[in-house]
Short mmCIF file of C-alpha atoms in Angstrom, two decimals:
data_model
loop_
_atom_site.label_atom_id
_atom_site.label_comp_id
_atom_site.label_asym_id
_atom_site.label_seq_id
_atom_site.Cartn_x
_atom_site.Cartn_y
_atom_site.Cartn_z
CA MET A 5 95.27 -13.50 -13.81
CA THR A 6 98.37 -11.35 -13.91
CA LYS A 7 101.66 -13.09 -13.10
CA VAL A 8 104.99 -11.62 -12.09
CA ILE A 9 107.72 -13.25 -14.20
CA SER A 10 111.36 -12.73 -15.17
CA PRO A 11 112.39 -10.85 -18.36
CA GLU A 12 113.61 -14.18 -19.78
CA GLU A 13 110.25 -15.86 -19.22
CA ALA A 14 108.44 -12.84 -20.60
CA ILE A 15 110.38 -12.79 -23.84
CA SER A 16 109.87 -16.54 -24.30
CA LYS A 17 106.27 -15.56 -25.18
CA ILE A 18 107.55 -13.88 -28.35
CA LYS A 19 108.20 -16.24 -31.27
CA ASN A 20 109.98 -15.52 -34.53
CA GLY A 21 107.66 -13.89 -37.06
CA MET A 22 105.22 -12.44 -34.53
CA THR A 23 103.81 -8.92 -34.54
CA ILE A 24 104.74 -6.92 -31.45
CA MET A 25 103.65 -3.51 -30.21
CA VAL A 26 106.09 -1.51 -28.11
CA GLY A 27 105.18 1.57 -26.05
CA GLY A 28 107.35 4.66 -25.72
CA PHE A 29 108.18 7.91 -27.47
CA ILE A 30 111.81 8.33 -28.51
CA GLY A 31 112.79 6.11 -25.61
CA CYS A 32 110.62 7.81 -22.96
CA GLY A 33 108.27 5.18 -21.58
CA ALA A 34 109.80 2.39 -23.67
CA PRO A 35 110.23 -1.00 -21.93
CA SER A 36 114.01 -0.99 -22.21
CA GLN A 37 114.73 -4.15 -20.23
CA LEU A 38 112.24 -6.21 -22.20
CA LEU A 39 113.72 -4.87 -25.43
CA GLU A 40 117.24 -5.77 -24.31
CA GLU A 41 116.00 -9.29 -23.69
CA VAL A 42 114.42 -9.51 -27.17
CA CYS A 43 117.82 -8.58 -28.63
CA ARG A 44 119.71 -10.94 -26.34
CA LYS A 45 117.47 -13.84 -27.35
CA GLN A 46 117.79 -12.81 -31.01
CA VAL A 47 114.09 -13.11 -31.79
CA LYS A 48 113.81 -12.62 -35.57
CA GLU A 49 111.47 -11.58 -38.38
CA LEU A 50 109.30 -9.49 -36.10
CA THR A 51 106.76 -6.97 -37.29
CA LEU A 52 107.22 -4.00 -34.97
CA ILE A 53 104.48 -1.47 -34.26
CA ALA A 54 105.79 1.55 -32.35
CA ASN A 55 105.81 5.33 -32.51
CA ASP A 56 109.48 5.35 -33.50
CA THR A 57 112.65 3.25 -33.35
CA GLY A 58 114.35 5.16 -30.55
CA ILE A 59 117.64 7.03 -30.66
CA LEU A 60 120.59 5.13 -32.08
CA GLY A 61 122.20 3.42 -29.07
CA ASP A 62 119.12 3.01 -26.86
CA ALA A 63 117.31 -0.29 -26.25
CA MET A 64 114.59 0.40 -28.83
CA SER A 65 117.10 1.20 -31.55
CA GLN A 66 118.85 -2.11 -30.96
CA LEU A 67 115.81 -4.06 -32.21
CA ILE A 68 116.59 -2.54 -35.62
CA VAL A 69 120.37 -2.56 -35.35
CA GLN A 70 120.39 -6.26 -34.38
CA ARG A 71 117.94 -7.07 -37.18
CA CYS A 72 115.16 -8.51 -35.08
CA VAL A 73 112.63 -6.65 -37.24
CA ASN A 74 111.81 -7.08 -40.91
CA LYS A 75 108.65 -5.00 -41.02
CA LEU A 76 108.08 -1.72 -39.17
CA ILE A 77 104.93 0.32 -38.66
CA ALA A 78 105.83 3.69 -37.11
CA THR A 79 105.20 7.43 -37.29
CA HIS A 80 108.77 8.76 -37.21
CA ILE A 81 112.16 7.15 -37.79
CA GLY A 82 114.35 10.25 -37.99
CA THR A 83 116.07 9.70 -34.63
CA ASN A 84 117.53 6.32 -35.64
CA LYS A 85 119.60 6.56 -38.82
CA GLU A 86 120.01 2.79 -39.05
CA THR A 87 116.25 2.41 -39.63
CA GLY A 88 116.43 4.79 -42.60
CA ARG A 89 119.50 3.02 -43.94
CA GLN A 90 117.91 -0.45 -43.79
CA MET A 91 114.77 0.97 -45.39
CA SER A 92 116.66 2.66 -48.24
CA VAL A 93 118.56 -0.52 -49.17
CA GLY A 94 115.41 -2.63 -49.00
CA GLU A 95 116.34 -4.66 -45.93
CA LEU A 96 113.49 -3.35 -43.80
CA GLU A 97 109.91 -2.78 -44.91
CA VAL A 98 108.66 0.47 -43.36
CA LYS A 99 105.14 1.80 -43.26
CA LEU A 100 104.89 5.38 -41.97
CA ILE A 101 101.60 6.46 -40.43
CA PRO A 102 100.52 9.79 -38.91
CA GLN A 103 100.83 9.57 -35.13
CA GLY A 104 97.21 10.44 -34.39
CA THR A 105 96.08 7.83 -36.90
CA LEU A 106 98.29 5.04 -35.53
CA VAL A 107 97.09 5.64 -31.99
CA GLU A 108 93.44 5.51 -33.08
CA GLN A 109 94.05 2.35 -35.14
CA ILE A 110 95.43 0.69 -32.01
CA ARG A 111 92.56 2.05 -29.93
CA ALA A 112 90.07 0.75 -32.52
CA ALA A 113 91.54 -2.75 -32.31
CA GLY A 114 91.29 -2.74 -28.54
CA ALA A 115 87.83 -1.20 -28.47
CA GLY A 116 86.22 -3.60 -30.93
CA LEU A 117 85.77 -1.01 -33.67
CA GLY A 118 85.95 -1.81 -37.38
CA GLY A 119 88.14 1.21 -38.04
CA ILE A 120 88.16 4.96 -37.64
CA LEU A 121 87.49 7.94 -39.91
CA THR A 122 90.12 10.68 -39.87
CA PRO A 123 90.69 13.82 -41.95
CA THR A 124 94.45 13.47 -41.41
CA GLY A 125 96.28 12.49 -44.59
CA ILE A 126 93.63 13.68 -47.07
CA GLY A 127 95.42 15.15 -50.10
CA THR A 128 98.74 13.47 -49.20
CA LEU A 129 100.55 10.19 -49.95
CA VAL A 130 98.85 8.73 -46.86
CA GLU A 131 95.49 8.50 -48.67
CA GLU A 132 96.83 6.18 -51.39
CA GLY A 133 94.87 2.94 -51.62
CA LYS A 134 92.48 3.85 -48.83
CA GLN A 135 88.73 4.15 -48.85
CA LYS A 136 87.38 7.70 -48.49
CA LEU A 137 84.05 8.55 -46.95
CA VAL A 138 82.21 11.87 -46.88
CA VAL A 139 80.38 12.63 -43.64
CA ASN A 140 78.55 15.95 -43.25
CA ASP A 141 80.41 17.35 -46.30
CA THR A 142 83.85 16.52 -44.89
CA GLU A 143 86.13 13.95 -46.47
CA TYR A 144 87.67 11.28 -44.22
CA LEU A 145 90.00 8.32 -44.66
CA LEU A 146 88.92 4.95 -43.36
CA GLU A 147 91.80 3.59 -41.28
CA LEU A 148 91.64 -0.02 -40.13
CA PRO A 149 92.35 -1.49 -36.68
CA VAL A 150 95.95 -2.41 -35.83
CA ARG A 151 96.59 -5.25 -33.39
CA ALA A 152 99.51 -7.40 -32.31
CA ASN A 153 100.37 -10.79 -30.85
CA VAL A 154 102.32 -9.29 -27.98
CA ALA A 155 102.48 -5.80 -26.44
CA LEU A 156 105.61 -4.78 -24.52
CA LEU A 157 104.85 -1.90 -22.19
CA ASN A 158 106.45 0.27 -19.55
CA ALA A 159 104.66 1.57 -16.47
CA TYR A 160 105.76 3.22 -13.25
CA LYS A 161 103.74 1.20 -10.78
CA ALA A 162 101.61 -1.94 -10.76
CA ASP A 163 99.77 -3.91 -8.14
CA LYS A 164 99.84 -7.69 -8.27
CA ALA A 165 96.43 -7.63 -9.99
CA GLY A 166 98.11 -5.91 -12.96
CA ASN A 167 96.60 -2.46 -12.50
CA LEU A 168 99.01 0.04 -14.02
CA VAL A 169 99.99 3.62 -13.23
CA TYR A 170 102.17 5.54 -15.67
CA ARG A 171 104.30 8.57 -14.95
CA ARG A 172 104.39 11.92 -16.81
CA ALA A 173 105.11 11.70 -20.54
CA ALA A 174 106.05 8.01 -20.22
CA ARG A 175 102.37 7.12 -20.65
CA ASN A 176 102.08 7.88 -24.41
CA PHE A 177 101.12 4.73 -26.41
CA ASN A 178 101.36 2.31 -23.47
CA PRO A 179 97.71 2.30 -22.26
CA LEU A 180 96.37 2.00 -25.81
CA MET A 181 98.64 -0.92 -26.68
CA ALA A 182 97.56 -2.66 -23.46
CA THR A 183 94.13 -3.15 -25.06
CA ALA A 184 95.19 -4.32 -28.53
CA ALA A 185 97.41 -7.40 -28.15
CA GLU A 186 96.74 -11.06 -27.31
CA THR A 187 99.51 -11.10 -24.71
CA VAL A 188 100.40 -8.00 -22.69
CA ILE A 189 103.69 -7.75 -20.80
CA ALA A 190 104.55 -4.68 -18.72
CA GLN A 191 107.87 -3.83 -17.10
CA VAL A 192 107.31 -1.68 -14.03
CA ASP A 193 109.49 0.22 -11.57
CA ARG A 194 107.43 -0.82 -8.54
CA ILE A 195 105.16 -3.77 -7.87
CA VAL A 196 102.88 -3.25 -4.85
CA GLU A 197 100.27 -5.39 -3.10
CA VAL A 198 96.66 -5.54 -4.26
CA GLY A 199 94.77 -2.66 -2.64
CA GLU A 200 97.76 -0.35 -2.45
CA ILE A 201 96.75 1.58 -5.55
CA ASP A 202 93.66 3.76 -5.25
CA PRO A 203 91.10 2.59 -7.87
CA ASP A 204 90.80 6.17 -9.13
CA GLU A 205 94.52 6.28 -9.90
CA VAL A 206 94.58 3.20 -12.12
CA MET A 207 95.27 4.13 -15.75
CA THR A 208 95.19 0.63 -17.26
CA PRO A 209 92.82 -1.88 -15.65
CA GLY A 210 94.62 -5.03 -14.54
CA ILE A 211 92.42 -7.28 -16.69
CA PHE A 212 94.43 -6.19 -19.74
CA VAL A 213 97.81 -7.16 -18.29
CA ASP A 214 99.02 -10.77 -18.46
CA TYR A 215 102.57 -10.48 -17.14
CA LEU A 216 104.55 -8.06 -15.00
CA VAL A 217 108.31 -7.80 -15.01
CA GLN A 218 110.10 -5.99 -12.18
CA LYS A 219 112.39 -3.38 -13.68
CA GLN A 220 115.86 -2.74 -12.30
CA PRO A 221 115.53 0.08 -9.76
CA ARG A 222 116.10 3.65 -10.86
CA GLU A 223 115.86 6.95 -9.06
CA VAL A 224 112.89 9.20 -9.77
CA SER A 225 113.02 12.56 -8.04
CA SER A 226 109.30 13.36 -7.86
CA VAL A 227 106.66 10.69 -7.98
CA GLY A 228 102.99 10.93 -8.86
CA MET Y 26 119.76 44.95 -43.29
CA LEU Y 27 119.94 42.94 -40.09
CA ASP Y 28 122.41 40.06 -39.86
CA LYS Y 29 121.05 36.55 -40.06
CA GLU Y 30 120.71 35.88 -36.31
CA ALA Y 31 118.94 39.21 -35.79
CA ARG Y 32 116.53 38.39 -38.62
CA ILE Y 33 115.73 35.01 -37.02
CA ASP Y 34 115.15 36.82 -33.70
CA TRP Y 35 112.81 39.20 -35.51
CA LEU Y 36 110.85 36.27 -36.95
CA ILE Y 37 110.58 34.54 -33.56
CA LYS Y 38 109.38 37.74 -31.83
CA ARG Y 39 106.92 38.32 -34.65
CA VAL Y 40 105.39 34.82 -34.33
CA ALA Y 41 105.12 35.36 -30.57
CA GLN Y 42 102.82 38.34 -31.20
CA GLU Y 43 100.20 36.07 -32.77
CA PHE Y 44 98.89 34.73 -29.45
CA LYS Y 45 96.58 35.88 -26.71
CA THR Y 46 96.54 34.76 -23.11
CA GLY Y 47 94.96 31.34 -22.68
CA ASP Y 48 95.70 30.10 -26.19
CA VAL Y 49 96.63 26.41 -26.41
CA VAL Y 50 99.67 26.22 -28.68
CA ASN Y 51 101.85 23.43 -30.04
CA LEU Y 52 105.36 24.48 -31.03
CA GLY Y 53 107.42 22.37 -33.42
CA ILE Y 54 111.09 21.55 -32.98
CA GLY Y 55 113.77 24.14 -33.88
CA ILE Y 56 112.88 27.78 -34.56
CA PRO Y 57 109.25 27.31 -33.38
CA THR Y 58 110.42 26.07 -29.95
CA ARG Y 59 112.16 29.42 -29.38
CA VAL Y 60 108.84 31.29 -29.67
CA ALA Y 61 108.03 30.27 -26.06
CA ASN Y 62 110.81 32.55 -24.78
CA ALA Y 63 109.76 35.56 -26.87
CA LEU Y 64 106.16 36.12 -25.77
CA PRO Y 65 105.16 39.76 -25.17
CA GLU Y 66 105.00 40.72 -21.49
CA GLY Y 67 101.77 39.64 -19.83
CA ILE Y 68 100.82 37.08 -22.48
CA LYS Y 69 100.51 33.57 -21.04
CA ILE Y 70 99.83 30.67 -23.37
CA ILE Y 71 99.46 26.97 -22.62
CA LEU Y 72 101.91 24.79 -24.51
CA GLN Y 73 100.91 21.28 -25.56
CA SER Y 74 103.42 18.54 -26.31
CA GLU Y 75 102.04 15.83 -28.60
CA ASN Y 76 103.81 13.02 -26.76
CA GLY Y 77 101.37 13.58 -23.94
CA TYR Y 78 101.21 16.62 -21.70
CA MET Y 79 99.97 20.15 -21.31
CA GLY Y 80 101.94 22.95 -19.67
CA VAL Y 81 105.38 22.59 -21.24
CA GLY Y 82 107.90 24.39 -19.01
CA PRO Y 83 111.51 25.48 -19.48
CA VAL Y 84 114.42 23.15 -20.16
CA PRO Y 85 115.43 21.55 -16.81
CA GLU Y 86 118.64 22.54 -15.06
CA ALA Y 87 121.56 20.17 -15.53
CA GLY Y 88 121.25 17.30 -13.05
CA LYS Y 89 117.48 17.80 -12.61
CA GLU Y 90 116.35 16.00 -15.76
CA ASP Y 91 113.40 13.63 -15.35
CA PRO Y 92 113.66 10.62 -17.70
CA ASP Y 93 109.85 10.50 -17.90
CA ILE Y 94 109.52 14.06 -19.25
CA VAL Y 95 110.79 14.73 -22.75
CA ASN Y 96 109.47 17.02 -25.46
CA ALA Y 97 108.28 15.92 -28.91
CA GLY Y 98 111.91 15.99 -30.08
CA GLY Y 99 113.03 13.65 -27.29
CA GLN Y 100 114.91 16.32 -25.28
CA TYR Y 101 114.43 16.65 -21.53
CA ALA Y 102 111.64 19.04 -20.62
CA THR Y 103 109.52 20.07 -17.63
CA ILE Y 104 105.81 20.31 -16.82
CA LEU Y 105 104.63 23.55 -15.19
CA PRO Y 106 102.37 23.61 -12.10
CA GLY Y 107 98.80 23.20 -13.38
CA GLY Y 108 99.97 21.04 -16.25
CA CYS Y 109 98.73 17.52 -16.85
CA SER Y 110 99.87 14.36 -18.59
CA PHE Y 111 97.79 12.05 -20.76
CA ASP Y 112 98.04 9.21 -23.26
CA SER Y 113 98.56 9.60 -27.00
CA ALA Y 114 94.85 9.12 -27.82
CA MET Y 115 93.93 12.08 -25.58
CA SER Y 116 96.83 14.06 -27.00
CA PHE Y 117 95.56 13.61 -30.54
CA ALA Y 118 91.94 14.16 -29.50
CA ILE Y 119 93.18 17.56 -28.33
CA ILE Y 120 95.10 18.10 -31.58
CA ARG Y 121 92.74 16.66 -34.17
CA GLY Y 122 89.60 17.69 -32.34
CA GLY Y 123 90.24 21.40 -32.84
CA HIS Y 124 91.25 22.13 -29.23
CA VAL Y 125 94.65 23.54 -30.15
CA ASP Y 126 94.40 27.24 -31.03
CA ALA Y 127 97.59 27.34 -33.05
CA THR Y 128 100.45 25.18 -34.18
CA VAL Y 129 103.79 26.66 -35.21
CA LEU Y 130 106.02 24.50 -37.35
CA GLY Y 131 108.84 24.60 -39.84
CA ALA Y 132 108.53 23.70 -43.52
CA LEU Y 133 110.52 22.45 -46.47
CA GLN Y 134 108.05 24.13 -48.85
CA VAL Y 135 104.82 26.06 -48.63
CA ASP Y 136 102.71 27.34 -51.50
CA GLU Y 137 100.11 29.95 -52.45
CA ASP Y 138 97.21 27.55 -51.78
CA GLY Y 139 98.37 27.03 -48.19
CA ASN Y 140 99.78 23.58 -48.95
CA LEU Y 141 102.64 22.47 -46.73
CA ALA Y 142 105.47 20.01 -47.35
CA SER Y 143 107.56 19.22 -44.28
CA TRP Y 144 107.98 15.50 -43.82
CA MET Y 145 110.04 13.95 -46.58
CA ILE Y 146 112.35 14.42 -49.55
CA PRO Y 147 111.92 11.31 -51.71
CA GLY Y 148 115.15 9.34 -52.01
CA LYS Y 149 117.00 11.59 -49.58
CA MET Y 150 115.26 12.14 -46.27
CA VAL Y 151 112.29 10.14 -45.02
CA PRO Y 152 112.03 10.76 -41.27
CA GLY Y 153 108.26 10.29 -41.20
CA MET Y 154 105.46 12.67 -40.38
CA GLY Y 155 105.20 11.97 -36.65
CA GLY Y 156 102.37 14.16 -35.35
CA ALA Y 157 102.72 16.88 -37.99
CA MET Y 158 99.91 15.79 -40.30
CA ASP Y 159 97.42 15.69 -37.43
CA LEU Y 160 98.61 19.03 -36.05
CA VAL Y 161 98.28 20.79 -39.39
CA VAL Y 162 94.83 19.36 -40.06
CA GLY Y 163 93.51 19.80 -36.53
CA ALA Y 164 94.89 23.08 -35.16
CA ARG Y 165 92.64 26.13 -35.60
CA ARG Y 166 95.54 28.18 -37.00
CA VAL Y 167 98.62 26.87 -38.74
CA ILE Y 168 101.64 29.17 -38.62
CA VAL Y 169 104.74 28.25 -40.59
CA ALA Y 170 107.88 29.73 -39.01
CA MET Y 171 111.00 29.24 -41.11
CA GLU Y 172 113.92 30.83 -42.87
CA HIS Y 173 112.65 32.27 -46.14
CA ALA Y 174 115.25 30.48 -48.27
CA ALA Y 175 116.64 26.95 -47.97
CA LYS Y 176 120.22 26.51 -46.74
CA ASN Y 177 121.38 25.97 -50.33
CA GLY Y 178 119.57 29.17 -51.35
CA GLY Y 179 116.64 27.26 -52.82
CA ILE Y 180 113.20 28.88 -52.86
CA LYS Y 181 110.70 27.55 -50.31
CA VAL Y 182 107.64 29.79 -50.84
CA LEU Y 183 106.32 28.39 -54.12
CA LYS Y 184 103.40 28.56 -56.53
CA LYS Y 185 102.95 24.86 -55.98
CA CYS Y 186 104.78 22.50 -53.61
CA THR Y 187 106.86 19.87 -55.42
CA LEU Y 188 107.57 17.67 -52.38
CA PRO Y 189 105.00 15.27 -50.87
CA LEU Y 190 102.49 17.26 -48.83
CA THR Y 191 101.99 17.18 -45.08
CA ALA Y 192 98.51 18.58 -45.59
CA SER Y 193 96.49 20.29 -48.28
CA ARG Y 194 95.30 23.93 -47.88
CA GLN Y 195 95.79 24.26 -44.14
CA VAL Y 196 98.45 26.98 -43.70
CA ASN Y 197 97.14 30.36 -42.49
CA LEU Y 198 100.28 32.40 -41.92
CA ILE Y 199 103.91 32.19 -43.04
CA VAL Y 200 106.41 34.07 -40.89
CA THR Y 201 109.96 34.12 -42.22
CA ASP Y 202 113.11 36.11 -41.59
CA MET Y 203 112.02 38.31 -44.52
CA GLY Y 204 108.41 39.04 -43.69
CA VAL Y 205 104.91 38.01 -42.66
CA ILE Y 206 102.78 36.43 -45.38
CA GLU Y 207 99.09 35.64 -44.99
CA VAL Y 208 97.50 32.90 -47.07
CA THR Y 209 94.24 34.33 -48.45
CA PRO Y 210 91.74 33.07 -51.05
CA LYS Y 211 93.28 35.61 -53.48
CA GLY Y 212 96.84 34.42 -52.85
CA LEU Y 213 99.75 35.31 -50.62
CA VAL Y 214 99.60 38.79 -49.08
CA LEU Y 215 102.89 40.19 -47.75
CA ARG Y 216 101.59 41.92 -44.62
CA GLU Y 217 104.91 42.98 -43.11
CA ILE Y 218 108.48 43.22 -44.33
CA ALA Y 219 111.46 42.56 -42.06
CA PRO Y 220 113.48 45.67 -41.11
CA GLY Y 221 115.83 46.86 -43.85
CA LEU Y 222 114.23 44.89 -46.69
CA THR Y 223 112.01 46.00 -49.58
CA PHE Y 224 108.97 44.35 -51.14
CA ALA Y 225 111.03 43.66 -54.27
CA GLU Y 226 113.75 41.92 -52.26
CA VAL Y 227 111.22 39.60 -50.61
CA GLN Y 228 109.53 38.90 -53.96
CA ALA Y 229 112.90 38.08 -55.51
CA CYS Y 230 113.31 35.23 -53.00
CA THR Y 231 109.76 33.96 -53.54
CA GLU Y 232 108.34 31.99 -56.47
CA ALA Y 233 104.67 32.69 -55.65
CA ILE Y 234 103.36 36.15 -56.57
CA LEU Y 235 103.17 38.29 -53.42
CA LEU Y 236 100.30 40.73 -53.08
CA THR Y 237 100.53 43.97 -51.14
CA PRO Y 238 97.84 44.60 -48.52
CA GLU Y 239 96.77 47.60 -50.67
CA SER Y 240 96.41 45.62 -53.90
CA GLU Y 241 94.24 43.14 -52.07
CA ILE Y 242 91.89 45.90 -50.87
CA VAL Y 243 91.67 47.55 -54.33
CA GLU Y 244 90.89 44.31 -56.10
CA VAL Y 245 88.27 43.02 -53.67
#
C-alpha cells in the first residue's frame, strides 16, 4: 500500500552506504525536495545511480558537493564541475555508462531480465571487461541489470493508490527506476483521490510506489 | 575567403540540405542545434530530444519557460503541436532501434575509417558520453558538423583517432567550415569545398588523405 509521508520520514528510509537511484535529466524531473532532505540529513557513503549530477548549485549537484556519495554510476557529469574534480583527485569513484545502456540495465532489473544485449560501446572503452555475444552476425555487449535499495522519483500527479503521471520531459528515467528498487519514494506536485486519474493516463502503476511526498506548490502554465 | 562566422553559417546551411521532409533527426548541442533554423524552405523534419520527446520547437520566450521541458543540454525548450513525450527507454528504443534517420553531432576527432571521438580527453576532460554512443550506433546516418580545425589549430580529421572512441566506423558524412567530406570504403572523399578555398588548402588542414570525387570514379 502506498503511504503519503513527509520528506523527513521518506529520507529516514535511506541508510548510510545504500545504493539509491534518482530520476531526472540535468535537473528536469529530479526530486529536488527529497534530495535537499538527503543533504540536510547528511546521509553518507551512498552509491548514486542517475543520468547526471545536475548543474552546480541545484539540488542534485548538492549530493556531490556535500559528499553524500562515494560511488557514482551516471552517463554524463559535464554539467557539474565538482563531480569531475572529486573524480580526478580520487575522492569519488565514477562509472560512466552510455545513456541508452543505463536505462536498459535499470529496465532489465525491474523486468526480471538477466541482462541486455546492446551494440552500443562495441569498439570503445565501454566494452572493456564485458562479455561479447554474436547474434545474427552482429556483435553485442552483455550488460547486466542495475538495481538499487531506494529510488527517489519526481512525478507531476499521483492518486493515493500511488499511480503516477509525469509531465513533458520530466518523465525521463523516473518510470524505469520505479520498477528497479526495493523502496520507491516519489515526490509529486499534486496528490488526488483514488479514481481521479483515468486508468489510461497512468504512466507508473501504483503497485510500484511505496511512499508519496507532497512537493511544495509550484506554478505550471499548461498541464497535461 | 569568408570570415569565420560566415564559414560556420555556410556549414550549418550545408548540413541543413541533407534532410527531406519527414526525417526524424537528433541534433547535438552547439553548432548542430543551429541546423534547425537553417532548413531549406518547405522542408519539415521532426526533431527528437534524447531526454524524452519528439517535436522539438523553438527556444521559449523569456518568462514562458516550462521547467518540465529542457533540451538534451539542459536549456529550456518547447514541444511543437503534434509532438509527444516519453520515457528514456522509449527514447533510446527510437535511437538505438534505427528509427532516427540522422544524427548531427560535433567531434573532437574523426578519421578515415569513420571512427568518431567526442566524449573524453583522458586526464583533461571526462564529461561522459551521455546519449552520444547510442545515437552514433543507432541513427541511420551520422553527420559530424564541426569546425575543421581545433581551437588551438590542431588537426581533427585524422588517419586514425588518438582519443577514446565514441563509436567505431559509424560516421557517414563530415561537414566542416572548409568542406563536405564523405566517408567511403576507399577513404575520405572531399565532395564540396567551402567558398573561396582550394582543395590544397583543405588538405593542408587535414591529416587523412582526401580524395577528389573524380579520383574515386577513375579508381573504382
